């Protein structure tokens, strides 16, 4: 049994570097439940400024960022519109039903871009026996579609339609940093079309924990109430916020390299195996790769074979596996990881024939 060489299960596996740990150790701290942690306050104001919004709130996780957003925008028995493959619908343990007390209406799309006409059809009429539609959520980049970048046109289309219907628009921007790196569009340019956002520091940015909810002063004040209700009020959390600040300053500019690694890995394995790229847009847009191993290959056996050979990879839907590239795997190691994948694939195909 070899120990892990390369881990591409997710960009959440990134570990704090010695420099980041130093910044954490040296962070000035205070009690953040009294809003007195200077490092948390600095992170919040820097992020608010980056996104061109009034205020921001440090929360323990991306799920909490999304759930406080849903809670502040809705009332019990409302309905929120989400994309069918969204993280909020698939991976947040039905939290909107439990926390805000709302149900989700899912709209399918090709690569995460729901159309304003589909949203128009989904909005409930005002009769008393319908739930009340009260929020629209989008996801940037879109995880289950394979890290797709929602276009500015799509966001503008949804945003202007949402305003015309007086509906707030929230963005699950766990990986909006990757969208910005790839499109060259600044965070505030995306945020201009959004009422609130939640962004993760613990994915490609490489911080050990933490997300940030972003919005107006009133929205953030209300979100603070919900964060406390959910048990997310932390005390000397400047130690964690320091990691986020460090990541913004030193890691953010390298995110595009993760996209290059994902493209390189895809190129090598697609040229050398019968696997097919299954990202919804047919391209590797950012750092997420969805690989269809084909009908003859058992993806679970392949995943185990890769693991035996030192490559940790995630399983996906059907015949698919998922690989996510990040700062803890170098470009050179990406080639080695691709070789492990190819050898593992060949071994599994031999066993099957
Ligand atoms: C990771 C992720 C989240 C939040 O996850 P946490 O593990 O709670 O930080 C939210 N949305 C998307 C699209 C994600 O990929």
CSV table of C-alpha atoms and ligand atoms in Angstrom, one decimal:
chain,number,residue,atom,x,y,z
A,1,UNK,CA,0.0,0.0,0.0
A,2,UNK,CA,1.6,3.3,-1.1
A,3,UNK,CA,0.9,6.5,0.6
A,4,UNK,CA,-0.9,9.3,-1.3
A,5,UNK,CA,1.2,11.0,-3.9
A,6,UNK,CA,-1.3,13.2,-5.6
A,7,UNK,CA,-4.8,14.2,-4.4
A,8,UNK,CA,-7.2,15.7,-6.9
A,9,UNK,CA,-10.4,14.8,-5.2
A,10,UNK,CA,-11.1,18.5,-4.5
A,11,UNK,CA,-9.4,21.9,-4.2
A,12,UNK,CA,-10.5,21.7,-0.6
A,13,UNK,CA,-7.6,19.4,0.2
A,14,UNK,CA,-5.1,22.3,0.0
A,15,UNK,CA,-3.1,22.8,3.2
A,16,UNK,CA,-1.8,26.0,4.7
A,17,UNK,CA,1.8,26.8,3.8
A,18,UNK,CA,4.4,27.6,6.4
A,19,UNK,CA,4.1,31.3,5.4
A,20,UNK,CA,0.3,31.2,5.8
A,21,UNK,CA,0.7,29.5,9.2
A,22,UNK,CA,3.1,32.3,10.2
A,23,UNK,CA,0.5,34.9,9.2
A,24,UNK,CA,-2.0,33.0,11.3
A,25,UNK,CA,0.3,32.8,14.3
A,26,UNK,CA,1.0,36.5,14.2
A,27,UNK,CA,-2.6,37.6,13.7
A,28,UNK,CA,-3.9,40.3,15.9
A,29,UNK,CA,-7.1,39.0,17.4
A,30,UNK,CA,-10.1,40.0,19.5
A,31,UNK,CA,-13.6,38.7,20.2
A,32,UNK,CA,-15.4,38.6,16.9
A,33,UNK,CA,-18.8,38.0,18.5
A,34,UNK,CA,-18.3,41.6,19.8
A,35,UNK,CA,-17.1,42.5,16.3
A,36,UNK,CA,-13.7,43.3,17.9
A,37,UNK,CA,-11.4,41.1,16.0
A,38,UNK,CA,-9.2,43.5,14.0
A,39,UNK,CA,-8.1,40.7,11.5
A,40,UNK,CA,-11.7,39.5,10.9
A,41,UNK,CA,-12.7,43.2,10.4
A,42,UNK,CA,-9.9,43.7,8.0
A,43,UNK,CA,-10.8,40.6,6.0
A,44,UNK,CA,-14.5,41.7,5.9
A,45,UNK,CA,-13.7,45.2,4.7
A,46,UNK,CA,-11.2,44.1,2.1
A,47,UNK,CA,-13.6,41.6,0.7
A,48,UNK,CA,-16.5,44.0,0.7
A,49,UNK,CA,-14.3,46.5,-1.2
A,50,UNK,CA,-13.2,43.9,-3.7
A,51,UNK,CA,-16.8,43.1,-4.5
A,52,UNK,CA,-17.9,46.8,-4.4
A,53,UNK,CA,-20.5,46.1,-1.6
A,54,UNK,CA,-21.1,47.9,1.7
A,55,UNK,CA,-20.3,45.0,4.0
A,56,UNK,CA,-19.2,41.4,4.5
A,57,UNK,CA,-19.4,38.7,7.2
A,58,UNK,CA,-16.8,36.0,7.9
A,59,UNK,CA,-18.6,32.6,8.2
A,60,UNK,CA,-17.2,29.1,9.0
A,61,UNK,CA,-18.2,27.5,5.7
A,62,UNK,CA,-19.6,28.0,2.2
A,63,UNK,CA,-22.8,26.2,3.2
A,64,UNK,CA,-23.3,28.7,6.1
A,65,UNK,CA,-22.7,31.6,3.6
A,66,UNK,CA,-25.5,30.3,1.3
A,67,UNK,CA,-27.8,29.4,4.2
A,68,UNK,CA,-27.6,32.8,5.9
A,69,UNK,CA,-28.3,34.3,2.4
A,70,UNK,CA,-31.4,32.2,1.9
A,71,UNK,CA,-32.6,33.0,5.4
A,72,UNK,CA,-32.3,36.8,5.1
A,73,UNK,CA,-34.0,36.9,1.7
A,74,UNK,CA,-37.0,34.7,2.5
A,75,UNK,CA,-39.9,33.9,4.8
A,76,UNK,CA,-41.1,30.4,5.9
A,77,UNK,CA,-43.2,28.6,3.2
A,78,UNK,CA,-41.5,30.6,0.4
A,79,UNK,CA,-39.9,29.0,-2.6
A,80,UNK,CA,-36.4,29.8,-4.0
A,81,UNK,CA,-35.3,29.2,-7.6
A,82,UNK,CA,-32.0,27.2,-8.0
A,83,UNK,CA,-30.3,25.5,-10.9
A,84,UNK,CA,-31.0,21.7,-11.0
A,85,UNK,CA,-27.3,20.8,-10.6
A,86,UNK,CA,-26.6,23.4,-7.9
A,87,UNK,CA,-24.5,22.9,-4.8
A,88,UNK,CA,-27.4,24.3,-2.7
A,89,UNK,CA,-29.8,21.7,-4.1
A,90,UNK,CA,-27.4,18.7,-4.0
A,91,UNK,CA,-24.9,19.1,-1.2
A,92,UNK,CA,-26.4,21.2,1.5
A,93,UNK,CA,-28.4,18.5,3.3
A,94,UNK,CA,-31.8,20.1,2.4
A,95,UNK,CA,-30.8,23.0,4.7
A,96,UNK,CA,-33.1,25.6,3.1
A,97,UNK,CA,-36.0,23.4,4.2
A,98,UNK,CA,-34.7,23.2,7.8
A,99,UNK,CA,-33.2,26.6,8.4
A,100,UNK,CA,-35.2,29.2,6.3
A,101,UNK,CA,-38.1,26.8,6.0
A,102,UNK,CA,-38.3,27.2,2.2
A,103,UNK,CA,-38.5,24.7,-0.7
A,104,UNK,CA,-36.4,24.7,-3.8
A,105,UNK,CA,-37.7,24.9,-7.4
A,106,UNK,CA,-35.0,23.5,-9.7
A,107,UNK,CA,-34.5,24.7,-13.2
A,108,UNK,CA,-32.3,22.6,-15.5
A,109,UNK,CA,-29.7,24.2,-17.8
A,110,UNK,CA,-26.9,23.2,-20.1
A,111,UNK,CA,-24.0,24.5,-18.1
A,112,UNK,CA,-25.4,26.4,-15.2
A,113,UNK,CA,-26.8,29.3,-17.0
A,114,UNK,CA,-30.6,29.3,-16.3
A,115,UNK,CA,-32.5,31.5,-18.8
A,116,UNK,CA,-34.7,34.4,-17.7
A,117,UNK,CA,-37.6,32.9,-19.6
A,118,UNK,CA,-37.3,29.7,-17.6
A,119,UNK,CA,-37.2,31.7,-14.4
A,120,UNK,CA,-40.2,33.6,-15.6
A,121,UNK,CA,-42.2,30.4,-16.0
A,122,UNK,CA,-41.0,29.2,-12.6
A,123,UNK,CA,-42.1,32.3,-10.7
A,124,UNK,CA,-45.4,31.4,-8.9
A,125,UNK,CA,-48.6,33.3,-9.4
A,126,UNK,CA,-49.8,35.3,-6.4
A,127,UNK,CA,-52.6,32.9,-5.4
A,128,UNK,CA,-52.8,32.0,-1.8
A,129,UNK,CA,-52.3,28.3,-2.4
A,130,UNK,CA,-48.9,28.7,-4.0
A,131,UNK,CA,-45.6,29.1,-2.3
A,132,UNK,CA,-44.2,32.6,-2.8
A,133,UNK,CA,-41.1,32.9,-5.0
A,134,UNK,CA,-38.7,35.0,-3.1
A,135,UNK,CA,-35.1,34.4,-4.3
A,136,UNK,CA,-33.1,33.4,-7.3
A,137,UNK,CA,-29.7,31.7,-6.8
A,138,UNK,CA,-26.9,31.1,-9.3
A,139,UNK,CA,-23.5,29.4,-8.9
A,140,UNK,CA,-20.2,30.8,-10.2
A,141,UNK,CA,-18.2,28.7,-11.2
A,142,UNK,CA,-20.6,25.9,-11.5
A,143,UNK,CA,-19.3,22.8,-9.7
A,144,UNK,CA,-21.4,19.9,-11.0
A,145,UNK,CA,-21.3,21.2,-14.6
A,146,UNK,CA,-17.5,21.0,-14.4
A,147,UNK,CA,-16.3,24.4,-13.2
A,148,UNK,CA,-18.1,26.3,-16.0
A,149,UNK,CA,-17.9,30.1,-16.0
A,150,UNK,CA,-21.3,31.7,-16.2
A,151,UNK,CA,-21.1,34.4,-18.9
A,152,UNK,CA,-21.6,38.1,-18.0
A,153,UNK,CA,-24.5,38.1,-20.6
A,154,UNK,CA,-26.2,35.3,-18.7
A,155,UNK,CA,-25.7,37.0,-15.3
A,156,UNK,CA,-27.0,40.4,-16.7
A,157,UNK,CA,-30.0,38.7,-18.2
A,158,UNK,CA,-30.9,37.0,-14.9
A,159,UNK,CA,-30.2,40.1,-12.9
A,160,UNK,CA,-32.3,42.5,-14.9
A,161,UNK,CA,-35.1,40.1,-15.0
A,162,UNK,CA,-34.9,39.5,-11.2
A,163,UNK,CA,-35.0,43.3,-10.6
A,164,UNK,CA,-38.0,43.6,-12.9
A,165,UNK,CA,-39.8,41.0,-10.7
A,166,UNK,CA,-38.4,42.5,-7.5
A,167,UNK,CA,-36.6,39.3,-6.7
A,168,UNK,CA,-33.2,39.3,-5.0
A,169,UNK,CA,-30.4,37.4,-6.7
A,170,UNK,CA,-27.8,35.5,-4.7
A,171,UNK,CA,-24.6,34.0,-6.1
A,172,UNK,CA,-23.0,30.9,-4.6
A,173,UNK,CA,-19.6,32.1,-5.5
A,174,UNK,CA,-17.6,29.4,-3.8
A,175,UNK,CA,-15.3,29.5,-6.8
A,176,UNK,CA,-16.0,32.9,-8.2
A,177,UNK,CA,-12.3,33.5,-7.8
A,178,UNK,CA,-11.7,31.0,-10.5
A,179,UNK,CA,-14.2,32.7,-12.8
A,180,UNK,CA,-12.5,36.0,-12.3
A,181,UNK,CA,-9.1,34.5,-13.0
A,182,UNK,CA,-10.3,32.9,-16.2
A,183,UNK,CA,-12.5,35.6,-17.6
A,184,UNK,CA,-10.4,38.6,-16.4
A,185,UNK,CA,-13.6,40.1,-15.0
A,186,UNK,CA,-13.2,41.8,-11.6
A,187,UNK,CA,-15.1,40.6,-8.6
A,188,UNK,CA,-17.0,43.9,-8.3
A,189,UNK,CA,-18.1,43.7,-12.0
A,190,UNK,CA,-19.8,40.4,-11.3
A,191,UNK,CA,-21.2,41.6,-8.0
A,192,UNK,CA,-22.7,44.7,-9.5
A,193,UNK,CA,-25.4,42.4,-10.9
A,194,UNK,CA,-25.9,40.5,-7.7
A,195,UNK,CA,-27.6,41.3,-4.4
A,196,UNK,CA,-25.6,39.0,-2.2
A,197,UNK,CA,-22.7,36.5,-2.6
A,198,UNK,CA,-21.0,33.8,-0.6
A,199,UNK,CA,-17.4,33.2,-1.5
A,200,UNK,CA,-15.0,30.5,-0.2
A,201,UNK,CA,-11.5,31.0,1.1
A,202,UNK,CA,-10.9,27.3,1.7
A,203,UNK,CA,-11.0,26.0,-1.9
A,204,UNK,CA,-8.4,27.0,-4.5
A,205,UNK,CA,-7.3,29.9,-2.4
A,206,UNK,CA,-5.9,27.4,0.1
A,207,UNK,CA,-7.0,28.8,3.4
A,208,UNK,CA,-7.8,26.0,6.0
A,209,UNK,CA,-11.4,27.2,6.6
A,210,UNK,CA,-13.8,30.1,6.1
A,211,UNK,CA,-16.2,31.7,3.7
A,212,UNK,CA,-17.5,35.3,3.4
A,213,UNK,CA,-21.1,36.5,3.0
A,214,UNK,CA,-21.2,39.8,1.1
A,215,UNK,CA,-24.1,42.3,0.7
A,216,UNK,CA,-25.5,45.6,1.9
A,217,UNK,CA,-25.0,46.8,5.5
A,218,UNK,CA,-28.5,45.8,6.4
A,219,UNK,CA,-28.2,42.4,4.7
A,220,UNK,CA,-25.0,41.7,6.6
A,221,UNK,CA,-26.4,42.9,9.9
A,222,UNK,CA,-29.3,40.5,9.4
A,223,UNK,CA,-26.9,37.7,8.3
A,224,UNK,CA,-24.9,38.2,11.6
A,225,UNK,CA,-28.1,37.4,13.5
A,226,UNK,CA,-28.5,34.2,11.4
A,227,UNK,CA,-24.9,33.3,11.8
A,228,UNK,CA,-25.3,33.4,15.5
A,229,UNK,CA,-28.4,31.3,15.4
A,230,UNK,CA,-26.6,28.7,13.4
A,231,UNK,CA,-23.8,28.6,16.0
A,232,UNK,CA,-21.4,30.3,13.6
A,233,UNK,CA,-20.3,33.1,15.9
A,234,UNK,CA,-16.7,32.5,16.5
A,235,UNK,CA,-14.4,34.3,19.0
A,236,UNK,CA,-10.7,34.9,18.1
A,237,UNK,CA,-11.3,33.9,14.5
A,238,UNK,CA,-8.7,36.4,13.3
A,239,UNK,CA,-6.4,33.4,13.3
A,240,UNK,CA,-8.5,32.0,10.4
A,241,UNK,CA,-9.2,35.3,8.8
A,242,UNK,CA,-5.4,35.9,8.6
A,243,UNK,CA,-5.2,32.8,6.4
A,244,UNK,CA,-7.9,34.3,4.1
A,245,UNK,CA,-6.1,37.6,3.9
A,246,UNK,CA,-2.8,35.8,3.2
A,247,UNK,CA,-4.5,33.8,0.5
A,248,UNK,CA,-6.0,36.9,-1.2
A,249,UNK,CA,-2.7,38.6,-1.3
A,250,UNK,CA,-0.4,35.6,-2.2
A,251,UNK,CA,-2.5,32.8,-3.7
A,252,UNK,CA,-5.3,34.5,-5.7
A,253,UNK,CA,-3.0,35.5,-8.6
A,254,UNK,CA,-2.0,31.9,-9.2
A,255,UNK,CA,-5.4,30.4,-9.6
A,256,UNK,CA,-5.1,30.4,-13.4
A,257,UNK,CA,-2.3,27.9,-13.1
A,258,UNK,CA,-4.8,25.4,-11.7
A,259,UNK,CA,-6.8,25.8,-14.9
A,260,UNK,CA,-3.7,25.0,-16.9
A,261,UNK,CA,-3.0,21.9,-14.9
A,262,UNK,CA,-6.6,20.7,-15.4
A,263,UNK,CA,-6.2,21.3,-19.2
A,264,UNK,CA,-2.9,19.5,-19.3
A,265,UNK,CA,-4.2,16.5,-17.3
A,266,UNK,CA,-7.2,16.3,-19.7
A,267,UNK,CA,-5.1,16.5,-22.8
A,268,UNK,CA,-2.8,13.7,-21.7
A,269,UNK,CA,-5.5,11.3,-20.6
A,270,UNK,CA,-7.8,12.0,-23.5
A,271,UNK,CA,-5.0,11.3,-26.0
A,272,UNK,CA,-3.9,8.1,-24.2
A,273,UNK,CA,-7.2,6.5,-23.2
A,274,UNK,CA,-10.7,6.0,-24.5
A,275,UNK,CA,-12.0,8.3,-21.8
A,276,UNK,CA,-14.2,11.3,-22.8
A,277,UNK,CA,-14.4,14.7,-21.3
A,278,UNK,CA,-17.8,15.1,-19.7
A,279,UNK,CA,-17.7,18.8,-18.6
A,280,UNK,CA,-21.1,20.3,-19.6
A,281,UNK,CA,-19.6,22.9,-21.9
A,282,UNK,CA,-17.3,20.2,-23.6
A,283,UNK,CA,-14.3,22.2,-22.4
A,284,UNK,CA,-12.1,22.4,-19.3
A,285,UNK,CA,-13.0,26.0,-18.4
A,286,UNK,CA,-11.4,26.2,-14.9
A,287,UNK,CA,-9.9,23.7,-12.5
A,288,UNK,CA,-12.6,21.0,-12.5
A,289,UNK,CA,-12.5,18.0,-14.9
A,290,UNK,CA,-15.2,15.4,-15.3
A,291,UNK,CA,-14.0,12.3,-17.0
A,292,UNK,CA,-16.4,9.8,-18.6
A,293,UNK,CA,-14.5,6.4,-18.5
A,294,UNK,CA,-16.9,4.7,-20.9
A,295,UNK,CA,-19.3,1.8,-20.7
A,296,UNK,CA,-16.6,-0.9,-20.5
A,297,UNK,CA,-14.9,0.6,-17.5
A,298,UNK,CA,-16.1,0.4,-13.9
A,299,UNK,CA,-15.4,3.9,-12.5
A,300,UNK,CA,-15.3,2.6,-8.9
A,301,UNK,CA,-12.6,0.0,-9.8
A,302,UNK,CA,-10.7,2.6,-11.7
A,303,UNK,CA,-10.9,5.0,-8.7
A,304,UNK,CA,-9.6,2.3,-6.4
A,305,UNK,CA,-6.8,1.3,-8.8
A,306,UNK,CA,-5.7,5.0,-9.1
A,307,UNK,CA,-5.7,5.2,-5.3
A,308,UNK,CA,-3.6,2.0,-5.0
A,309,UNK,CA,-1.1,3.7,-7.4
A,310,UNK,CA,-1.0,7.0,-5.5
A,311,UNK,CA,-3.6,9.1,-7.2
A,312,UNK,CA,-6.7,10.1,-5.2
A,313,UNK,CA,-9.6,11.0,-7.5
A,314,UNK,CA,-13.4,11.5,-6.8
A,315,UNK,CA,-16.2,9.5,-8.3
A,316,UNK,CA,-18.9,11.3,-10.2
A,317,UNK,CA,-22.3,10.5,-11.7
A,318,UNK,CA,-22.7,7.3,-13.8
A,319,UNK,CA,-19.5,6.4,-15.5
A,320,UNK,CA,-17.7,9.5,-14.5
A,321,UNK,CA,-14.8,10.4,-12.2
A,322,UNK,CA,-14.0,14.0,-11.1
A,323,UNK,CA,-10.6,15.6,-10.8
A,324,UNK,CA,-10.1,19.1,-9.3
A,325,UNK,CA,-6.7,20.8,-9.7
A,326,UNK,CA,-5.2,23.1,-7.0
A,327,UNK,CA,-2.1,24.7,-5.7
A,328,UNK,CA,-0.8,21.6,-3.8
A,329,UNK,CA,-0.2,19.8,-7.1
A,330,UNK,CA,2.4,21.2,-9.4
A,331,UNK,CA,2.4,21.3,-13.2
A,332,UNK,CA,5.1,18.7,-13.3
A,333,UNK,CA,3.2,16.5,-10.8
A,334,UNK,CA,0.1,16.9,-13.0
A,335,UNK,CA,1.9,15.0,-15.7
A,336,UNK,CA,2.9,12.2,-13.3
A,337,UNK,CA,-0.7,12.1,-12.0
A,338,UNK,CA,-1.9,11.7,-15.6
A,339,UNK,CA,0.5,8.8,-16.1
A,340,UNK,CA,-0.9,7.1,-13.0
A,341,UNK,CA,-4.4,7.6,-14.4
A,342,UNK,CA,-3.5,6.1,-17.8
A,343,UNK,CA,-1.7,3.0,-16.3
A,344,UNK,CA,-4.6,2.4,-13.9
A,345,UNK,CA,-7.1,2.7,-16.7
A,346,UNK,CA,-5.2,0.2,-18.8
A,347,UNK,CA,-5.0,-2.3,-15.9
A,348,UNK,CA,-8.8,-2.0,-15.3
A,349,UNK,CA,-9.6,-2.4,-19.0
A,350,UNK,CA,-7.4,-5.5,-19.1
A,351,UNK,CA,-9.3,-7.0,-16.1
A,352,UNK,CA,-12.6,-6.2,-17.8
A,353,UNK,CA,-11.8,-7.8,-21.2
B,1,LIG,C1,-17.6,23.9,-1.7
B,1,LIG,C2,-18.8,24.6,-2.2
B,1,LIG,C3,-19.7,25.2,-1.3
B,1,LIG,C4,-19.5,25.3,0.2
B,1,LIG,O1,-18.9,24.2,0.8
B,1,LIG,P1,-18.3,24.2,2.3
B,1,LIG,O2,-17.7,22.9,2.3
B,1,LIG,O3,-19.5,24.4,3.2
B,1,LIG,O4,-17.4,25.3,2.4
B,1,LIG,C5,-20.7,25.9,-1.8
B,1,LIG,N1,-21.0,25.9,-3.1
B,1,LIG,C6,-20.2,25.3,-4.0
B,1,LIG,C7,-20.5,25.4,-5.5
B,1,LIG,C8,-19.1,24.6,-3.6
B,1,LIG,O5,-18.3,24.0,-4.4
